[in-house]
Amino acid sequence: PMSPMPTPSLEELRLWKAKPHLLTKCIAGCEGEAAASLFRLLRGDQGLEVNVIHFNAAVAACDKSRQWHTALGLMDVAGEASLYRDAISCSAAMSSCAKAGHWRQVCDLLASMLRLQVAMDVVTLNIALTAFEQGVTWACALRLMDAMACSGGKKDSISFATAISSLARAQQWAWSVRVLSDMLVARLTRSLEAYGAAIYACERASRWMGALSLLMSDGR
């Protein structure tokens, strides 16, 4: 079991007030539960500058410790306190849920980002797509890719390969080939991982001609 975070000494509090970046380092170096406890404790001290940077460090500590419950609890605390949450904190919370296989919680966090008007970056996108791949929720992956295309959001080769892999697992071979083709529209080089996932989708659906066509493709 993890030891609880000890109450900071007066000397530590004075040091953190003078140099807030040291508080960030302290939170980041804690186990998830201890980091969350320290953040909650210090947020009530009006003499300390506790902000989104410290919050992000606490959520990241939860992700590192694979404590998704604690990460979600911190997100709730931030919501109740009207504390700003950015793509970094949302990504860390999503990552903790994705590692535990909780794709529904990832969906909830995506919805929160939309409500808060937090822009999704490629890191957040790829974390969500990985969660959907693990949960075999291909429709969610496809909708997310389409939403990013409509909003002009950035996608990279990892995004496409992960989405195609999610579709392949569900034997959605036609969608796999379509997403592979979308990589050209996005001016991205179609990776071996993306090709492999699309070919696998065709094989699983017994679409041998489609698989052969992809194998013979030169990628242009």
mmCIF file of C-alpha atoms in Angstrom:
data_model
loop_
_atom_site.group_PDB
_atom_site.id
_atom_site.type_symbol
_atom_site.label_atom_id
_atom_site.label_comp_id
_atom_site.label_asym_id
_atom_site.label_seq_id
_atom_site.Cartn_x
_atom_site.Cartn_y
_atom_site.Cartn_z
ATOM 1 C CA PRO A 1 0.000 0.000 0.000
ATOM 2 C CA MET A 2 1.115 3.546 -0.707
ATOM 3 C CA SER A 3 2.094 5.794 2.187
ATOM 4 C CA PRO A 4 -0.036 8.937 2.532
ATOM 5 C CA MET A 5 1.419 12.311 1.645
ATOM 6 C CA PRO A 6 2.735 13.947 4.853
ATOM 7 C CA THR A 7 1.492 17.426 5.735
ATOM 8 C CA PRO A 8 3.960 19.971 4.309
ATOM 9 C CA SER A 9 6.135 21.776 6.821
ATOM 10 C CA LEU A 10 6.090 25.549 7.216
ATOM 11 C CA GLU A 11 9.528 25.665 5.630
ATOM 12 C CA GLU A 12 8.251 23.788 2.571
ATOM 13 C CA LEU A 13 5.250 26.084 2.287
ATOM 14 C CA ARG A 14 7.475 29.179 2.411
ATOM 15 C CA LEU A 15 9.741 27.682 -0.238
ATOM 16 C CA TRP A 16 6.824 26.824 -2.538
ATOM 17 C CA LYS A 17 5.367 30.316 -2.155
ATOM 18 C CA ALA A 18 8.687 31.828 -3.208
ATOM 19 C CA LYS A 19 9.360 29.292 -5.980
ATOM 20 C CA PRO A 20 6.105 27.728 -7.316
ATOM 21 C CA HIS A 21 8.011 25.614 -9.871
ATOM 22 C CA LEU A 22 9.438 23.577 -6.988
ATOM 23 C CA LEU A 23 5.893 22.703 -5.974
ATOM 24 C CA THR A 24 5.286 21.402 -9.503
ATOM 25 C CA LYS A 25 8.362 19.178 -9.221
ATOM 26 C CA CYS A 26 7.223 17.900 -5.832
ATOM 27 C CA ILE A 27 3.737 17.008 -7.103
ATOM 28 C CA ALA A 28 5.136 15.366 -10.238
ATOM 29 C CA GLY A 29 7.443 13.223 -8.131
ATOM 30 C CA CYS A 30 4.644 11.826 -5.956
ATOM 31 C CA GLU A 31 2.575 8.701 -6.461
ATOM 32 C CA GLY A 32 -0.847 9.474 -7.920
ATOM 33 C CA GLU A 33 -2.875 9.429 -4.692
ATOM 34 C CA ALA A 34 -0.244 11.429 -2.816
ATOM 35 C CA ALA A 35 -0.029 13.986 -5.638
ATOM 36 C CA ALA A 36 -3.812 14.383 -5.665
ATOM 37 C CA SER A 37 -3.923 14.764 -1.872
ATOM 38 C CA LEU A 38 -1.189 17.401 -1.929
ATOM 39 C CA PHE A 39 -2.933 19.345 -4.688
ATOM 40 C CA ARG A 40 -6.260 19.298 -2.810
ATOM 41 C CA LEU A 41 -4.571 20.369 0.423
ATOM 42 C CA LEU A 42 -2.655 23.269 -1.057
ATOM 43 C CA ARG A 43 -5.468 24.538 -3.254
ATOM 44 C CA GLY A 44 -7.165 25.819 -0.121
ATOM 45 C CA ASP A 45 -4.107 27.853 0.914
ATOM 46 C CA GLN A 46 -4.725 31.305 -0.562
ATOM 47 C CA GLY A 47 -1.080 32.239 -0.027
ATOM 48 C CA LEU A 48 0.060 29.664 -2.578
ATOM 49 C CA GLU A 49 -0.090 30.043 -6.327
ATOM 50 C CA VAL A 50 -1.690 26.696 -7.194
ATOM 51 C CA ASN A 51 -2.718 26.715 -10.841
ATOM 52 C CA VAL A 52 -3.316 24.545 -13.902
ATOM 53 C CA ILE A 53 0.381 23.661 -14.120
ATOM 54 C CA HIS A 54 0.244 22.047 -10.669
ATOM 55 C CA PHE A 55 -3.070 20.424 -11.568
ATOM 56 C CA ASN A 56 -1.580 18.925 -14.724
ATOM 57 C CA ALA A 57 1.347 17.566 -12.711
ATOM 58 C CA ALA A 58 -1.070 15.864 -10.300
ATOM 59 C CA VAL A 59 -3.136 14.272 -13.076
ATOM 60 C CA ALA A 60 0.048 13.161 -14.864
ATOM 61 C CA ALA A 61 1.236 11.555 -11.624
ATOM 62 C CA CYS A 62 -2.034 9.597 -11.499
ATOM 63 C CA ASP A 63 -1.511 8.483 -15.086
ATOM 64 C CA LYS A 64 2.058 7.403 -14.349
ATOM 65 C CA SER A 65 0.840 5.438 -11.310
ATOM 66 C CA ARG A 66 -2.052 3.950 -13.335
ATOM 67 C CA GLN A 67 -4.602 5.368 -10.884
ATOM 68 C CA TRP A 68 -7.447 6.272 -13.212
ATOM 69 C CA HIS A 69 -10.005 6.628 -10.413
ATOM 70 C CA THR A 70 -7.852 9.271 -8.749
ATOM 71 C CA ALA A 71 -7.295 11.069 -12.055
ATOM 72 C CA LEU A 72 -11.045 11.269 -12.674
ATOM 73 C CA GLY A 73 -11.557 12.457 -9.101
ATOM 74 C CA LEU A 74 -9.150 15.312 -9.728
ATOM 75 C CA MET A 75 -10.976 16.239 -12.915
ATOM 76 C CA ASP A 76 -14.195 16.418 -10.891
ATOM 77 C CA VAL A 77 -12.508 18.608 -8.273
ATOM 78 C CA ALA A 78 -11.338 20.974 -11.009
ATOM 79 C CA GLY A 79 -14.847 21.137 -12.446
ATOM 80 C CA GLU A 80 -16.405 21.964 -9.086
ATOM 81 C CA ALA A 81 -13.790 24.661 -8.456
ATOM 82 C CA SER A 82 -14.062 26.069 -12.009
ATOM 83 C CA LEU A 83 -10.345 25.432 -12.423
ATOM 84 C CA TYR A 84 -9.192 25.600 -16.022
ATOM 85 C CA ARG A 85 -8.394 22.239 -17.617
ATOM 86 C CA ASP A 86 -6.364 22.117 -20.786
ATOM 87 C CA ALA A 87 -5.395 19.492 -23.358
ATOM 88 C CA ILE A 88 -2.518 18.340 -21.134
ATOM 89 C CA SER A 89 -4.708 17.490 -18.143
ATOM 90 C CA CYS A 90 -7.425 15.964 -20.318
ATOM 91 C CA SER A 91 -4.869 13.850 -22.191
ATOM 92 C CA ALA A 92 -3.310 12.579 -18.947
ATOM 93 C CA ALA A 93 -6.727 11.641 -17.548
ATOM 94 C CA MET A 94 -7.652 9.914 -20.807
ATOM 95 C CA SER A 95 -4.358 8.052 -20.830
ATOM 96 C CA SER A 96 -4.954 6.708 -17.323
ATOM 97 C CA CYS A 97 -8.412 5.463 -18.346
ATOM 98 C CA ALA A 98 -7.165 4.026 -21.642
ATOM 99 C CA LYS A 99 -4.433 2.037 -19.877
ATOM 100 C CA ALA A 100 -7.099 0.504 -17.658
ATOM 101 C CA GLY A 101 -9.309 -0.325 -20.657
ATOM 102 C CA HIS A 102 -12.076 2.130 -19.721
ATOM 103 C CA TRP A 103 -13.009 3.522 -23.127
ATOM 104 C CA ARG A 104 -16.391 4.813 -21.927
ATOM 105 C CA GLN A 105 -14.640 7.129 -19.490
ATOM 106 C CA VAL A 106 -12.484 8.296 -22.383
ATOM 107 C CA CYS A 107 -15.695 9.176 -24.250
ATOM 108 C CA ASP A 108 -16.905 11.150 -21.225
ATOM 109 C CA LEU A 109 -13.648 13.092 -21.098
ATOM 110 C CA LEU A 110 -13.894 13.866 -24.825
ATOM 111 C CA ALA A 111 -17.397 15.200 -24.241
ATOM 112 C CA SER A 112 -16.066 17.357 -21.392
ATOM 113 C CA MET A 113 -13.429 18.801 -23.707
ATOM 114 C CA LEU A 114 -16.138 19.800 -26.173
ATOM 115 C CA ARG A 115 -18.185 21.470 -23.420
ATOM 116 C CA LEU A 116 -15.137 23.318 -22.111
ATOM 117 C CA GLN A 117 -14.043 24.223 -25.658
ATOM 118 C CA VAL A 118 -10.618 22.690 -25.076
ATOM 119 C CA ALA A 119 -8.901 22.134 -28.411
ATOM 120 C CA MET A 120 -7.899 18.523 -29.027
ATOM 121 C CA ASP A 121 -4.325 18.002 -30.156
ATOM 122 C CA VAL A 122 -2.861 14.980 -31.898
ATOM 123 C CA VAL A 123 -1.672 13.493 -28.597
ATOM 124 C CA THR A 124 -5.195 13.534 -27.177
ATOM 125 C CA LEU A 125 -6.594 12.154 -30.426
ATOM 126 C CA ASN A 126 -4.187 9.222 -30.469
ATOM 127 C CA ILE A 127 -4.854 8.356 -26.822
ATOM 128 C CA ALA A 128 -8.601 8.274 -27.509
ATOM 129 C CA LEU A 129 -8.158 6.198 -30.680
ATOM 130 C CA THR A 130 -6.001 3.697 -28.784
ATOM 131 C CA ALA A 131 -8.717 3.351 -26.154
ATOM 132 C CA PHE A 132 -11.330 2.756 -28.850
ATOM 133 C CA GLU A 133 -9.092 0.205 -30.536
ATOM 134 C CA GLN A 134 -8.727 -1.732 -27.280
ATOM 135 C CA GLY A 135 -12.471 -1.526 -26.689
ATOM 136 C CA VAL A 136 -13.256 -2.626 -30.250
ATOM 137 C CA THR A 137 -15.443 0.450 -30.628
ATOM 138 C CA TRP A 138 -14.730 1.120 -34.282
ATOM 139 C CA ALA A 139 -17.703 3.456 -34.771
ATOM 140 C CA CYS A 140 -16.357 5.813 -32.087
ATOM 141 C CA ALA A 141 -12.935 5.808 -33.747
ATOM 142 C CA LEU A 142 -14.458 6.576 -37.134
ATOM 143 C CA ARG A 143 -16.635 9.403 -35.781
ATOM 144 C CA LEU A 144 -13.656 10.927 -34.011
ATOM 145 C CA MET A 145 -11.537 10.850 -37.171
ATOM 146 C CA ASP A 146 -14.366 12.470 -39.147
ATOM 147 C CA ALA A 147 -14.874 15.115 -36.450
ATOM 148 C CA MET A 148 -11.176 16.000 -36.534
ATOM 149 C CA ALA A 149 -11.337 16.277 -40.334
ATOM 150 C CA CYS A 150 -14.333 18.614 -40.164
ATOM 151 C CA SER A 151 -12.719 20.831 -37.523
ATOM 152 C CA GLY A 152 -9.372 20.949 -39.283
ATOM 153 C CA GLY A 153 -7.669 19.178 -36.384
ATOM 154 C CA LYS A 154 -4.271 17.614 -36.898
ATOM 155 C CA LYS A 155 -3.903 13.863 -37.443
ATOM 156 C CA ASP A 156 -0.677 11.960 -37.944
ATOM 157 C CA SER A 157 0.254 8.537 -39.302
ATOM 158 C CA ILE A 158 -0.259 7.019 -35.841
ATOM 159 C CA SER A 159 -3.837 8.352 -35.787
ATOM 160 C CA PHE A 160 -4.658 6.702 -39.100
ATOM 161 C CA ALA A 161 -2.905 3.417 -38.303
ATOM 162 C CA THR A 162 -4.696 3.153 -34.944
ATOM 163 C CA ALA A 163 -8.092 3.937 -36.478
ATOM 164 C CA ILE A 164 -7.521 1.371 -39.246
ATOM 165 C CA SER A 165 -6.486 -1.219 -36.663
ATOM 166 C CA SER A 166 -9.712 -0.561 -34.751
ATOM 167 C CA LEU A 167 -11.717 -1.063 -37.948
ATOM 168 C CA ALA A 168 -9.738 -4.191 -38.808
ATOM 169 C CA ARG A 169 -10.555 -5.798 -35.471
ATOM 170 C CA ALA A 170 -14.242 -5.313 -36.251
ATOM 171 C CA GLN A 171 -13.793 -6.696 -39.794
ATOM 172 C CA GLN A 172 -14.804 -3.343 -41.273
ATOM 173 C CA TRP A 173 -12.609 -3.841 -44.332
ATOM 174 C CA ALA A 174 -14.304 -1.230 -46.546
ATOM 175 C CA TRP A 175 -13.910 1.489 -43.920
ATOM 176 C CA SER A 176 -10.301 0.408 -43.356
ATOM 177 C CA VAL A 177 -9.500 0.940 -47.023
ATOM 178 C CA ARG A 178 -11.321 4.281 -47.027
ATOM 179 C CA VAL A 179 -9.365 5.565 -44.027
ATOM 180 C CA LEU A 180 -6.148 4.364 -45.655
ATOM 181 C CA SER A 181 -7.090 6.392 -48.741
ATOM 182 C CA ASP A 182 -7.775 9.415 -46.525
ATOM 183 C CA MET A 183 -4.094 9.454 -45.599
ATOM 184 C CA LEU A 184 -3.334 10.648 -49.131
ATOM 185 C CA VAL A 185 -5.858 13.458 -48.763
ATOM 186 C CA ALA A 186 -4.121 14.418 -45.517
ATOM 187 C CA ARG A 187 -0.791 14.349 -47.404
ATOM 188 C CA LEU A 188 0.641 11.718 -45.108
ATOM 189 C CA THR A 189 2.843 8.828 -46.151
ATOM 190 C CA ARG A 190 0.923 5.608 -45.689
ATOM 191 C CA SER A 191 2.903 3.657 -43.118
ATOM 192 C CA LEU A 192 3.568 -0.073 -43.014
ATOM 193 C CA GLU A 193 1.400 -0.244 -39.882
ATOM 194 C CA ALA A 194 -1.538 1.360 -41.700
ATOM 195 C CA TYR A 195 -1.126 -0.927 -44.730
ATOM 196 C CA GLY A 196 -0.794 -3.988 -42.518
ATOM 197 C CA ALA A 197 -3.953 -3.162 -40.560
ATOM 198 C CA ALA A 198 -5.969 -2.590 -43.759
ATOM 199 C CA ILE A 199 -4.706 -5.842 -45.292
ATOM 200 C CA TYR A 200 -5.556 -7.668 -42.080
ATOM 201 C CA ALA A 201 -9.113 -6.251 -42.254
ATOM 202 C CA CYS A 202 -9.512 -7.537 -45.815
ATOM 203 C CA GLU A 203 -8.159 -10.958 -44.846
ATOM 204 C CA ARG A 204 -10.507 -11.276 -41.873
ATOM 205 C CA ALA A 205 -13.462 -10.446 -44.101
ATOM 206 C CA SER A 206 -12.219 -12.897 -46.781
ATOM 207 C CA ARG A 207 -11.764 -10.002 -49.192
ATOM 208 C CA TRP A 208 -8.677 -11.475 -50.804
ATOM 209 C CA MET A 209 -8.773 -9.284 -53.893
ATOM 210 C CA GLY A 210 -8.795 -6.204 -51.695
ATOM 211 C CA ALA A 211 -5.849 -7.511 -49.696
ATOM 212 C CA LEU A 212 -3.960 -8.389 -52.889
ATOM 213 C CA SER A 213 -4.637 -4.942 -54.329
ATOM 214 C CA LEU A 214 -3.203 -3.305 -51.237
ATOM 215 C CA LEU A 215 -0.183 -5.575 -51.285
ATOM 216 C CA MET A 216 0.500 -4.605 -54.899
ATOM 217 C CA SER A 217 -0.053 -0.887 -54.206
ATOM 218 C CA ASP A 218 3.021 1.355 -54.345
ATOM 219 C CA GLY A 219 1.530 3.759 -51.788
ATOM 220 C CA ARG A 220 1.068 6.679 -54.170
#
